[in-house]
Coordinates of C-alpha atoms and ligand atoms in Angstrom, one line a residue:
X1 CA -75.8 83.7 66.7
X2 CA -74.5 80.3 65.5
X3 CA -77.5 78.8 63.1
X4 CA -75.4 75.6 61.9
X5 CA -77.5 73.2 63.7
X6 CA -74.9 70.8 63.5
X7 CA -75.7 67.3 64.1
X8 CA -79.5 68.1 64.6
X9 CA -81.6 65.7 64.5
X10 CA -84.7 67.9 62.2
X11 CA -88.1 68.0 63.1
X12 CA -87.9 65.6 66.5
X13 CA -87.9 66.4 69.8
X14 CA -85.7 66.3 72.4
X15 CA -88.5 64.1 74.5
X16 CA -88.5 61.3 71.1
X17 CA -84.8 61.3 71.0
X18 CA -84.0 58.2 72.6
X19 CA -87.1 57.3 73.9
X20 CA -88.8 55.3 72.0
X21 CA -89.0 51.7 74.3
X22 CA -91.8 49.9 73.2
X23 CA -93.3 48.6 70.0
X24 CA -96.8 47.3 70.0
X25 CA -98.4 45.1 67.3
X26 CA -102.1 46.1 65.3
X27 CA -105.3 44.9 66.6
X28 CA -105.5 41.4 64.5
X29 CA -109.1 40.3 65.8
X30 CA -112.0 41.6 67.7
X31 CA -111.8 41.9 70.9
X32 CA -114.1 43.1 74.6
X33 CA -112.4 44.8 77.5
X34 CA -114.4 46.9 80.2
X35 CA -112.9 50.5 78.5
X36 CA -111.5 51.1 74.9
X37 CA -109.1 54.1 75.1
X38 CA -108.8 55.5 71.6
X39 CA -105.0 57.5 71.3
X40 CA -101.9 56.9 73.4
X41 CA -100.4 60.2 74.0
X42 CA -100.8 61.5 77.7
X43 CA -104.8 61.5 78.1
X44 CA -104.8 58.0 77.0
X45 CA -101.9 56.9 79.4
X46 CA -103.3 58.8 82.2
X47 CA -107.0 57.6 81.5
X48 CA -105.6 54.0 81.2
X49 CA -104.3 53.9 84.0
X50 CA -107.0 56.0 86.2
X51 CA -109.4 53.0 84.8
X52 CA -106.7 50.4 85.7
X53 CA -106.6 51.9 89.4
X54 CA -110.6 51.7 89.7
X55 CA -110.0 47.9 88.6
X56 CA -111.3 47.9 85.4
X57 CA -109.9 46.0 82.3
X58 CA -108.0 48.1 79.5
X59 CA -107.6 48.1 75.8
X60 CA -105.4 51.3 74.2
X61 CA -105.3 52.0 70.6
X62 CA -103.4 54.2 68.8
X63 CA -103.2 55.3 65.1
X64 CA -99.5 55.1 64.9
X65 CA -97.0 54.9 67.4
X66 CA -97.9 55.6 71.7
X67 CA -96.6 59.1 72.9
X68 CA -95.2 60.6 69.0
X69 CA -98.6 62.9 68.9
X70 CA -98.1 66.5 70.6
X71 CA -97.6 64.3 73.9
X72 CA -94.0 64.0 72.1
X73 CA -93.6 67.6 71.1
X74 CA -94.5 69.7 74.4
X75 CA -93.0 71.7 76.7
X76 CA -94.3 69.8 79.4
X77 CA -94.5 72.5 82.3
X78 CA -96.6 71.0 84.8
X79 CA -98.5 73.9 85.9
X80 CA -102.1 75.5 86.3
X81 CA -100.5 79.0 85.3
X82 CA -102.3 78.8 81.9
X83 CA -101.1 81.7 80.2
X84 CA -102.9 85.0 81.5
X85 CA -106.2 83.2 82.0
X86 CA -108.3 83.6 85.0
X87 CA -109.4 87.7 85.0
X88 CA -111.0 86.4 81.8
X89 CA -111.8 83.1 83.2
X90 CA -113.7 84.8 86.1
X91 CA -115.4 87.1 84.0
X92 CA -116.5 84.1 81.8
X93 CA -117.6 81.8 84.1
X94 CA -117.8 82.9 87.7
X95 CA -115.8 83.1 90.8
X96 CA -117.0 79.9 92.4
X97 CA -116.4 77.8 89.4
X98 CA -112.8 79.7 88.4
X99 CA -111.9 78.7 91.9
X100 CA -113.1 74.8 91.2
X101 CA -111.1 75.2 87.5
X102 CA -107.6 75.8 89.7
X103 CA -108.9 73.1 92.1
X104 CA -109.2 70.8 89.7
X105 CA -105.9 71.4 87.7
X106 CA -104.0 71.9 91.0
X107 CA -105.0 68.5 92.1
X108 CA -103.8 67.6 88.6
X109 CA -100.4 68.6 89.6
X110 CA -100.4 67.0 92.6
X111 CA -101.7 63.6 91.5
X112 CA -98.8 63.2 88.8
X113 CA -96.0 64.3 91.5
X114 CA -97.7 61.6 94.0
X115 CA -97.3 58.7 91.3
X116 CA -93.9 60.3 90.1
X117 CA -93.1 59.6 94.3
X118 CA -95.0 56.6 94.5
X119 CA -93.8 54.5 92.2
X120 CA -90.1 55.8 92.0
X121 CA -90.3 57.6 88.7
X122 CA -87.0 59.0 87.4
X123 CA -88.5 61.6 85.3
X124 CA -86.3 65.1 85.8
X125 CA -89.1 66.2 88.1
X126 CA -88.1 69.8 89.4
X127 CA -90.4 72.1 91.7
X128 CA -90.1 75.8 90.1
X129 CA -92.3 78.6 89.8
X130 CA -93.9 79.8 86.9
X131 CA -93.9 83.2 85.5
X132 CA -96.0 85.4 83.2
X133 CA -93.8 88.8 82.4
X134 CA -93.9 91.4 80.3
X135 CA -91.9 94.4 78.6
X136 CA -95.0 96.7 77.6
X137 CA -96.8 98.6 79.6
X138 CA -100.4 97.3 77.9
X139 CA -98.5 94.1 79.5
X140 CA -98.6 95.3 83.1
X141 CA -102.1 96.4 82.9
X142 CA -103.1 92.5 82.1
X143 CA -100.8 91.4 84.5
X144 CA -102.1 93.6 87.5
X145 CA -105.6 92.5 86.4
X146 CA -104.3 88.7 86.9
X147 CA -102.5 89.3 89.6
X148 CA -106.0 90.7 91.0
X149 CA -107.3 87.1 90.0
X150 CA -104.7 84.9 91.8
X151 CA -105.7 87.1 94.9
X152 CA -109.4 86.4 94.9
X153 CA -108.5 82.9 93.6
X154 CA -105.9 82.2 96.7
X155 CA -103.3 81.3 94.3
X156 CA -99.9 81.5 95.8
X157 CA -97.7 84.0 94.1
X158 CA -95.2 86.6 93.3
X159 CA -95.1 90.0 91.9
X160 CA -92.0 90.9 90.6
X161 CA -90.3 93.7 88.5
X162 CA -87.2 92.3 87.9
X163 CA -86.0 88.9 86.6
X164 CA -82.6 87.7 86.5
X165 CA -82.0 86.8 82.8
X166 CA -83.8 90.0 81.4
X167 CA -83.3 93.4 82.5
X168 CA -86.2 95.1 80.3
X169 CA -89.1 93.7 81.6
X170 CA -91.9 96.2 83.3
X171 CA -93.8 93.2 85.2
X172 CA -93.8 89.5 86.3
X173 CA -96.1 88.0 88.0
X174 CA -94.8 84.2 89.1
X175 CA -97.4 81.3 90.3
X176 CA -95.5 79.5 92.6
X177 CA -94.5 75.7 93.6
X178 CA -95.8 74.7 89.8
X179 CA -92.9 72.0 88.5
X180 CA -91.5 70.3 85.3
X181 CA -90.5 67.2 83.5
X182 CA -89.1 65.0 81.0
X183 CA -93.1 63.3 79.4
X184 CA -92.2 60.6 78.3
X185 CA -89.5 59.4 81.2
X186 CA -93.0 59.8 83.0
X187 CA -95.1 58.0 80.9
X188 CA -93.3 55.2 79.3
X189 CA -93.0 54.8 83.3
X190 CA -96.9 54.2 83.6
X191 CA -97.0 52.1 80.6
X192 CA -94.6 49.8 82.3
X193 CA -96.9 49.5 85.0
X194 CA -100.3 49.3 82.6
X195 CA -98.5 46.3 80.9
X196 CA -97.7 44.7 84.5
X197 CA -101.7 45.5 84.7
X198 CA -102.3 43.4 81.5
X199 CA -103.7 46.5 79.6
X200 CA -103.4 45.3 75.5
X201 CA -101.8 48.0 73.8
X202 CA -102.1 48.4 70.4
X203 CA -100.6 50.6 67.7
X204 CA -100.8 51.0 63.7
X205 CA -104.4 50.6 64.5
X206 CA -106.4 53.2 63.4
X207 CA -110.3 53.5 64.9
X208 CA -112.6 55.0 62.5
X209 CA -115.8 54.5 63.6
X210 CA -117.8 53.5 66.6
X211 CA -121.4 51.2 66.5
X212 CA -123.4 52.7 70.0
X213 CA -124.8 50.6 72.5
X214 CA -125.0 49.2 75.3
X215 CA -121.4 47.9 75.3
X216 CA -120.3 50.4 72.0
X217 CA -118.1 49.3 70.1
X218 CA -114.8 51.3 68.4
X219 CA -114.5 49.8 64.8
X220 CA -111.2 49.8 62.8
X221 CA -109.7 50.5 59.9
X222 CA -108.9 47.4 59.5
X223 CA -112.6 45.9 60.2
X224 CA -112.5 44.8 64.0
X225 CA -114.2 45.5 66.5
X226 CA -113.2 46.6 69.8
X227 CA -116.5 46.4 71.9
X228 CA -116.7 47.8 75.7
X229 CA -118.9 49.2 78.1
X230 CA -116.9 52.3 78.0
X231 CA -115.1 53.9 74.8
X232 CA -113.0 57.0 75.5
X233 CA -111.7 59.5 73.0
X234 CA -108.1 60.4 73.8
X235 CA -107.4 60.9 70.0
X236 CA -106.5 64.4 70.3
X237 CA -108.9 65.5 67.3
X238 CA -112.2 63.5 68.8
X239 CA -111.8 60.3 66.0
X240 CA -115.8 59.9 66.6
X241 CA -118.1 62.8 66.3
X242 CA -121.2 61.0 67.3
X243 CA -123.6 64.6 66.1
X244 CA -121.1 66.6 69.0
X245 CA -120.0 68.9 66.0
X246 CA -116.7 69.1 67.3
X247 CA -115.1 70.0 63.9
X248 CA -116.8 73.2 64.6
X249 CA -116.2 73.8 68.1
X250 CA -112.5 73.2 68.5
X251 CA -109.6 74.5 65.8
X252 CA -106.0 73.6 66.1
X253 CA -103.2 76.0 66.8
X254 CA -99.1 75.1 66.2
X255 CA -96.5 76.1 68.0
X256 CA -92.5 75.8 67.4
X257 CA -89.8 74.7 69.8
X258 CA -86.1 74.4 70.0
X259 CA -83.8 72.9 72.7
X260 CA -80.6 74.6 72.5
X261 CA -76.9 75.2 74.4
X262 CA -76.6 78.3 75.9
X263 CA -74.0 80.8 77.1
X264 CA -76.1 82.0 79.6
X265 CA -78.0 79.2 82.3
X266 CA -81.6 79.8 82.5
X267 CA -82.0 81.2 86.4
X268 CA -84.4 78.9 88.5
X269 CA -88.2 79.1 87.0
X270 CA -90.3 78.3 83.7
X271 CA -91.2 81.5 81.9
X272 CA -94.0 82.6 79.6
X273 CA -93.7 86.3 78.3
X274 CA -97.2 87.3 77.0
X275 CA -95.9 90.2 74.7
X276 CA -96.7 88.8 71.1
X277 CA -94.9 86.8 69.7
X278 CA -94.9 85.3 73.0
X279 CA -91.7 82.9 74.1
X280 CA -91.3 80.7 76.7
X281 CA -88.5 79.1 78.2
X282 CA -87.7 76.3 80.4
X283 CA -84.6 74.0 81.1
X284 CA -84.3 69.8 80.4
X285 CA -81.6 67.3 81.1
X286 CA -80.0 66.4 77.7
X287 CA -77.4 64.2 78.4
X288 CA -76.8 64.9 81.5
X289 CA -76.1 68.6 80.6
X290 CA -78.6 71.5 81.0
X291 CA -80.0 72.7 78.2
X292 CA -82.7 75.4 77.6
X293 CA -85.9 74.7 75.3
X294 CA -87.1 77.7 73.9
X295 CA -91.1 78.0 72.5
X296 CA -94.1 80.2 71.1
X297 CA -94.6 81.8 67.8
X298 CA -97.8 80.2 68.0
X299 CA -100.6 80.8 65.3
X300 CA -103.6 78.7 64.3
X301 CA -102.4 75.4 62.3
X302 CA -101.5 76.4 58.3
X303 CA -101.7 79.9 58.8
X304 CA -98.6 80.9 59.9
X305 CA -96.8 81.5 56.6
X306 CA -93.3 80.0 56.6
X307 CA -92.2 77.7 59.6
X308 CA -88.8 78.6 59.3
X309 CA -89.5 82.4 59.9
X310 CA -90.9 80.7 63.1
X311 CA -87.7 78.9 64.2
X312 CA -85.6 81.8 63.1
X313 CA -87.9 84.3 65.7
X314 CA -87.5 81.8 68.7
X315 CA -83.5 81.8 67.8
X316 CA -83.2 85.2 67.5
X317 CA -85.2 85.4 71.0
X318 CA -83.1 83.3 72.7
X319 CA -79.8 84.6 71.4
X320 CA -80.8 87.8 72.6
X321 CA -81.7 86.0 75.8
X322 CA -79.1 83.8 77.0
X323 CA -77.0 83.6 74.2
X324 CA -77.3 80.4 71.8
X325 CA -74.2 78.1 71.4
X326 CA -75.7 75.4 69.5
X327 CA -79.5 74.3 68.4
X328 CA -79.7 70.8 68.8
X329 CA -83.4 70.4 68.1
X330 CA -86.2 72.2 66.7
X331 CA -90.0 70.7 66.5
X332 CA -92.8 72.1 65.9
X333 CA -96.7 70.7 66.9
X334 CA -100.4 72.0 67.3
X335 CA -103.1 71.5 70.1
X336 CA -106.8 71.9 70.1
X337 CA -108.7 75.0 71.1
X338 CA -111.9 75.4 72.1
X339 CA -114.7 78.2 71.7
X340 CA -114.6 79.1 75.0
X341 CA -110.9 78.4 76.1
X342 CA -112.4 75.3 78.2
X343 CA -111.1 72.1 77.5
X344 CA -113.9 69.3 76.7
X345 CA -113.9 66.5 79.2
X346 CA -117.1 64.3 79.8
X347 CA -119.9 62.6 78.2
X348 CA -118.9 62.6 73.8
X349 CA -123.0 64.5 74.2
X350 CA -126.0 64.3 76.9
X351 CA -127.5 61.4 74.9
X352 CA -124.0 59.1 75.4
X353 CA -124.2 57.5 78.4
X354 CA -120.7 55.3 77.6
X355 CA -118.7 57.3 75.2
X356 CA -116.0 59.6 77.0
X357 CA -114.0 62.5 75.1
X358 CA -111.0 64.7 76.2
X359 CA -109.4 67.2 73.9
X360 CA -109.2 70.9 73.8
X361 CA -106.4 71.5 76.1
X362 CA -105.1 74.3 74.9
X363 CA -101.5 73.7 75.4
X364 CA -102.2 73.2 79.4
X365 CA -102.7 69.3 78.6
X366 CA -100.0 68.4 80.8
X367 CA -102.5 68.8 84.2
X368 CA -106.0 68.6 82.3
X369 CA -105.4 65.0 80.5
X370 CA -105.3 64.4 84.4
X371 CA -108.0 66.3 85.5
X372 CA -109.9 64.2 82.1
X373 CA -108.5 60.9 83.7
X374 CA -110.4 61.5 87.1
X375 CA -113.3 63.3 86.1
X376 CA -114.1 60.2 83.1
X377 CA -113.1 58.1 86.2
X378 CA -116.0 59.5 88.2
X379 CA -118.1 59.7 85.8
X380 CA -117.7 55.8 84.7
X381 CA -118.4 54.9 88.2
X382 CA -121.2 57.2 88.7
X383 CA -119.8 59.4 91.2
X384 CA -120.1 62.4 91.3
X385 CA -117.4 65.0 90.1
X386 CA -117.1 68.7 91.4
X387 CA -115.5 69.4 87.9
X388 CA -117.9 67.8 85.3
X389 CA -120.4 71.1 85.0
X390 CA -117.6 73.7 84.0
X391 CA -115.6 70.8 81.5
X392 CA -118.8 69.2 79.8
X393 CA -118.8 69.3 75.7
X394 CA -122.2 70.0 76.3
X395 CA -122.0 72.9 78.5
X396 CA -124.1 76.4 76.8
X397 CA -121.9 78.9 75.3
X398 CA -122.5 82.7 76.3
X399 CA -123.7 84.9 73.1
X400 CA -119.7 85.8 73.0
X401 CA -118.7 82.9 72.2
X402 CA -121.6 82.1 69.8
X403 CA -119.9 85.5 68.3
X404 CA -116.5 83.8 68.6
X405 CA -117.8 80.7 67.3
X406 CA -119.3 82.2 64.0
X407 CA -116.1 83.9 63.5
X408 CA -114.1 80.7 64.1
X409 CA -116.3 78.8 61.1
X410 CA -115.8 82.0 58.7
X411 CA -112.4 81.6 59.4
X412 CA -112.7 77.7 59.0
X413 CA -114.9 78.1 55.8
X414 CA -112.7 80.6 54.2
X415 CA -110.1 77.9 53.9
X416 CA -112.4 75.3 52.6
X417 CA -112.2 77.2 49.7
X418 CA -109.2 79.8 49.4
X419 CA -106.9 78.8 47.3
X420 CA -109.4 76.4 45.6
X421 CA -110.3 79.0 43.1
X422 CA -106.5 80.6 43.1
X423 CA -104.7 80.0 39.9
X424 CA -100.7 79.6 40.5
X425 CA -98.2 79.9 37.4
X426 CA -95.4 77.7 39.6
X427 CA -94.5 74.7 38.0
X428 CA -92.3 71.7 38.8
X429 CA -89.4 73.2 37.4
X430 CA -89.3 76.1 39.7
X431 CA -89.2 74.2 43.1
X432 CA -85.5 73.7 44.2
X433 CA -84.3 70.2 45.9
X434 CA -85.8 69.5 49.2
X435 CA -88.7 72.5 48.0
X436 CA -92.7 72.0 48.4
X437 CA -95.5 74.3 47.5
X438 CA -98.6 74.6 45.0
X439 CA -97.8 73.8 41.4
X440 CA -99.4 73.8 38.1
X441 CA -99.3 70.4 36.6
X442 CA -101.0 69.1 33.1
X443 CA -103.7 72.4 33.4
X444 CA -105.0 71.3 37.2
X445 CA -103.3 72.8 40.6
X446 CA -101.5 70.2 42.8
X447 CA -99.1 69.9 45.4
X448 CA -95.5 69.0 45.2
X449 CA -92.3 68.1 47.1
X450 CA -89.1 68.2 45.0
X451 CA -86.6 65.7 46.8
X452 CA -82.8 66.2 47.3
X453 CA -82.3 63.8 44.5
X454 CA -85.0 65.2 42.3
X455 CA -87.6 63.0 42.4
X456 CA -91.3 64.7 42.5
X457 CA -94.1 63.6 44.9
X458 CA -97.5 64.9 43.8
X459 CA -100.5 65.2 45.9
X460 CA -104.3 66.1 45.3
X461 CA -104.1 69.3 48.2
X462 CA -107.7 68.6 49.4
X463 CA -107.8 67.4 53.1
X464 CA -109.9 64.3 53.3
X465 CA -111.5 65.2 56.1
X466 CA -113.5 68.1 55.3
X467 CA -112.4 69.3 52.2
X468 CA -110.1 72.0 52.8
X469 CA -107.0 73.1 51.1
X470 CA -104.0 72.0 53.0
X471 CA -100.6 74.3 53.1
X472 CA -97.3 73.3 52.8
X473 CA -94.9 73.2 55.9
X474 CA -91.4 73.8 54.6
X475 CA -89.8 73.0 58.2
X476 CA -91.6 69.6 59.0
X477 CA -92.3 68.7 55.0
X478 CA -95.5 67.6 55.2
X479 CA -98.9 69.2 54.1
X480 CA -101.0 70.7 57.2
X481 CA -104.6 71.5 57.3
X482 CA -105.5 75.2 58.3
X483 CA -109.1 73.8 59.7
X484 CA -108.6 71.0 62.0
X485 CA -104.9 70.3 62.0
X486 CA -104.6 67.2 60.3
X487 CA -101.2 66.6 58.4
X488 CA -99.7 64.5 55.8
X489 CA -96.4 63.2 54.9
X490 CA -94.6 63.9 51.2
X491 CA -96.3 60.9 49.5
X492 CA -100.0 62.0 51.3
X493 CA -99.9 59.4 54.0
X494 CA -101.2 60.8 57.2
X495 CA -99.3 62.0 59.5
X496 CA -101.7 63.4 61.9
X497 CA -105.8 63.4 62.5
X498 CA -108.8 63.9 62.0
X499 CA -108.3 62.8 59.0
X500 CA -108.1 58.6 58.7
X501 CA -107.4 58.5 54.6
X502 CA -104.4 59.9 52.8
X503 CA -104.6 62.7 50.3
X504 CA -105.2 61.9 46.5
X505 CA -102.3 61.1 44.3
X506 CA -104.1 60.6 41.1
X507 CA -101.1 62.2 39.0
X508 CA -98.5 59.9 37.5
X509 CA -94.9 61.2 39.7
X510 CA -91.8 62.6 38.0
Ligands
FAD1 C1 -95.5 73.3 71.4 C2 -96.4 72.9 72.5 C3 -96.0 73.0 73.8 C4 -96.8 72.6 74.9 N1 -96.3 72.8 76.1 C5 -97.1 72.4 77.2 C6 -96.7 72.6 78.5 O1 -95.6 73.2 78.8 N2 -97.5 72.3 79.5 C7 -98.7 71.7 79.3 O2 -99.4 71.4 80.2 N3 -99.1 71.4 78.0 C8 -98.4 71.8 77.0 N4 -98.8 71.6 75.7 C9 -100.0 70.8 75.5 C10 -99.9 69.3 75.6 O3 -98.7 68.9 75.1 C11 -101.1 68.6 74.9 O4 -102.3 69.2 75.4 C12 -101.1 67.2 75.2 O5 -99.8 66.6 74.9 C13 -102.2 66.5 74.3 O6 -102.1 65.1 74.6 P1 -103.1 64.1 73.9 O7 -102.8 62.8 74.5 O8 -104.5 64.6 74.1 O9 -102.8 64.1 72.4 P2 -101.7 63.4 71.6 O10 -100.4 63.4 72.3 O11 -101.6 64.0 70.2 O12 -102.2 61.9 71.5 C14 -103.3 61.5 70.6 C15 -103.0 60.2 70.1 O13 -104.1 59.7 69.4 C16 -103.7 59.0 68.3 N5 -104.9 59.0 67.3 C17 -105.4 60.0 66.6 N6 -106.4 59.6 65.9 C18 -106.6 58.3 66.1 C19 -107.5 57.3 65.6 N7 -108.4 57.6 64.7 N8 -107.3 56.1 66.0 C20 -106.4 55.7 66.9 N9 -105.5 56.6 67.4 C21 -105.6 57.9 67.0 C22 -102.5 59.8 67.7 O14 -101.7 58.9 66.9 C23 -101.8 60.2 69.0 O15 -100.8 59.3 69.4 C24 -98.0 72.0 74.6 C25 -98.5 71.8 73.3 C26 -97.7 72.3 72.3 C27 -98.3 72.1 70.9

């Protein structure tokens, strides 16, 4: 296997590379539209322009740049094959409603390919089927059970014990007609069209707060005010908790990709293997040549010990694979989780009438930021939505998940304090060049990045959201938070939400 990574750009995708079309100034005065859409990524472009087809006027924000959140770092299979997923799904939450979960995302599908046909998109749309396989037999058993699912479901499929690149495997089970894309081709597309709508975009605008109402209004970092009679939450992390608890119902959860040449074409399809580690693969356009992006290694956000380990087991996968010529990116990015698997999409809680949220996706946001675009679309016009009882933040949990749930906040309460209490004997002088990690520094514990040219960046490691101790992430170089996935850049800026302020640096710097 060649590892050289020559002429790699680090740490950004194949989607940002050569993307980026638009610049947007920061909010510079209060303003009033009909809907405030907090976050650009692809629930805030879809929402926007869901609100801009039911007439309504638009404002987007977003805390940094549109479309450079996980929008810019997925994998971007357009599918409602979510993993091995609906035995459970079933089980959890009834046939009728499983059925209406497929509906729902289905329709998803179908409403990006009509607008993808409708307004000429040239996105690399390509119809493919999507397999789940395995090489173990614990792996057929789960598969037979899904496979059981998809029948009483009506889901159109395939079962298979062969596939064409990998001779091992025991089982596949493929969900047909299910398609890819290149994101951002597709969305800077509907931006395009939003600004021909005269939706005011925004960026480097940060919302922190939001007054309730009657028309609520999204306050910024900054100090205006961005009042509506709808606010929706497409932030990802919800920006506004509003007493919905969400920093104890969702938890974020990384996973690593890289787009690479290889020896061997990928054969016609999107895979998933559900053996752990699990890998998918898939194809893109890069430069006009095929190349094949490789994912998985996924593990909740700071926990996964050393991201290179990460890129080095998807390498080593694909090698074995298809045979890797050349890497010519590797990213890495998280997405929310909920208790129950379910994304959230509806009313922020019962008692808000105006204030919309949509996260949770659980790395199927691809079709559910569109099933969130019609469902808020319904619900802002008070019609009614087959869909809104099984994705309502407010829905019960079953005692399960209250199980689940208890377990997730041990988990999310050990890290508010490990490694608070842990002494560490690593000083400045042991981190090499382009190093990071917890150091001991004039008797207190901070973190530290040593650059290639030797100068130190020192940061207080306690997340300003909630407190917890963030990890350092050798591959991206920037400080991530095990609880709720926000990250920071070298010098403690923030890279990525919940949290809105950048970590301490109360030490003087090397
Ligand atoms: C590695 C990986 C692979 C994936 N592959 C697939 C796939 O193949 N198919 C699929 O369907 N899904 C996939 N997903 C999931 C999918 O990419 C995500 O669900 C989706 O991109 C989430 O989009 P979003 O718009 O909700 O969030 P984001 O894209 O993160 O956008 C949120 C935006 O909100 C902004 N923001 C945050 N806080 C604030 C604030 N306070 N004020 C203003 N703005 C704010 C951020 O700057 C950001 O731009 C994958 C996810 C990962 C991690």
């Amino acid at each position: 296997m060649q590892q050289e990574h020559k002429g790699m750009e680090q740490a950004k995708s194949l989607w940002l590379a050569g993307s980026q079309k638009y610049s947007f100034p920061a909010v510079s005065e209060d303003l009033t539209a009909d809907v405030i859409i907090v976050g650009g990524g692809i629930t805030g472009i879809a929402a926007a322009f869901e609100m801009t087809e039911r007439g309504l006027d638009v404002i987007i924000i977003d805390a940094e740049q549109l479309l450079q959140g996980t929008t810019g770092h997925t994998t971007a299979k357009i599918t409602s094959q979510h993993d091995v997923y609906y035995y459970e799904l079933i089980q959890q939450i009834g046939m009728p409603k499983a059925r209406l979960y497929v509906e729902a995302n289905e329709k998803a599908k179908d409403l990006i390919q009509a607008r993808i046909k409708e307004h000429d998109i040239d996105c690399q749309l390509e119809i493919k089927d999507a397999y789940l396989y395995t090489k173990e037999e614990s792996g057929v058993k789960k598969l037979k059970k899904e496979l059981d699912a998809y029948k009483q479901l009506g889901i159109d499929r395939e079962w298979k014990t062969k596939l064409p690149f990998d001779a091992d495997i025991k089982a596949a089970l493929a969900m047909t007609n299910q398609a890819q894309f290149h994101p951002l081709h597709y969305l800077n597309a509907l931006i395009d069209k939003l600004l021909e709508r005269g939706v005011r975009i925004f960026e480097q605008t940060t919302a922190v707060d939001v007054k309730e109402g009657n028309r609520p209004a999204v306050v910024t970092k900054s100090g205006h005010h961005l009042t509506g009679r709808y606010v929706i939450s497409c932030s990802h992390f919800p920006f506004y908790d509003g007493k919905g608890l969400y920093f104890t119902r969702i938890h974020p959860e990384q996973s690593y990709v890289v787009a690479a040449r290889t020896t061997k074409p990928l054969p016609d399809g999107m895979y998933l293997g559900i053996d752990q580690p699990a890998h998918s693969l898939r194809t893109a356009e890069w430069h006009g040549e095929e190349v094949v992006l490789i994912g998985g290694e996924g593990h909740k956000t700071g926990q996964g010990g050393d991201e290179s380990a990460h890129y080095e087991g998807l390498e080593t996968f694909g090698d074995a694979t298809l045979g890797i010529e050349e890497v010519l990116y590797r990213w890495s990015t998280h997405d929310m989780v909920t208790m129950d698997q379910i994304p959230y999409i509806g009313r922020l809680t019962k008692h808000h009438q105006n204030i919309f949220v949509a996260t949770g996706f659980r790395k199927w946001g691809m079709t559910t930021s569109h099933v969130a675009a019609t469902l808020i679309g319904d619900l802002i016009e008070g019609k009614s939505n087959p869909y809104e009882s099984i994705f309502t933040p407010s829905r019960p949990v079953t005692d399960s998940f209250v199980k689940d749930f208890v377990k997730e906040n041990a988990n999310v309460a050990a890290k508010l304090i490990s490694g608070k209490f842990k002494r560490t004997d690593q000083t400045i002088d042991d981190l090499k060049p382009g190093e990071g990690g917890i150091i001991s520094y004039e008797h207190k514990k901070c973190g530290a990045y040593k650059s290639e040219d030797g100068n130190v960046f020192l940061v207080d490691t306690t997340c300003t959201h909630l407190g917890c101790e963030v990890a350092w992430n050798n591959s991206d170089r920037t400080w991530d938070c095990p609880c709720h996935g926000s990250r920071f850049s070298i010098t403690g800026e923030v890279v990525e939400g919940p949290a809105k302020k950048p970590l301490k640096r109360s030490y003087k710097e090397q």
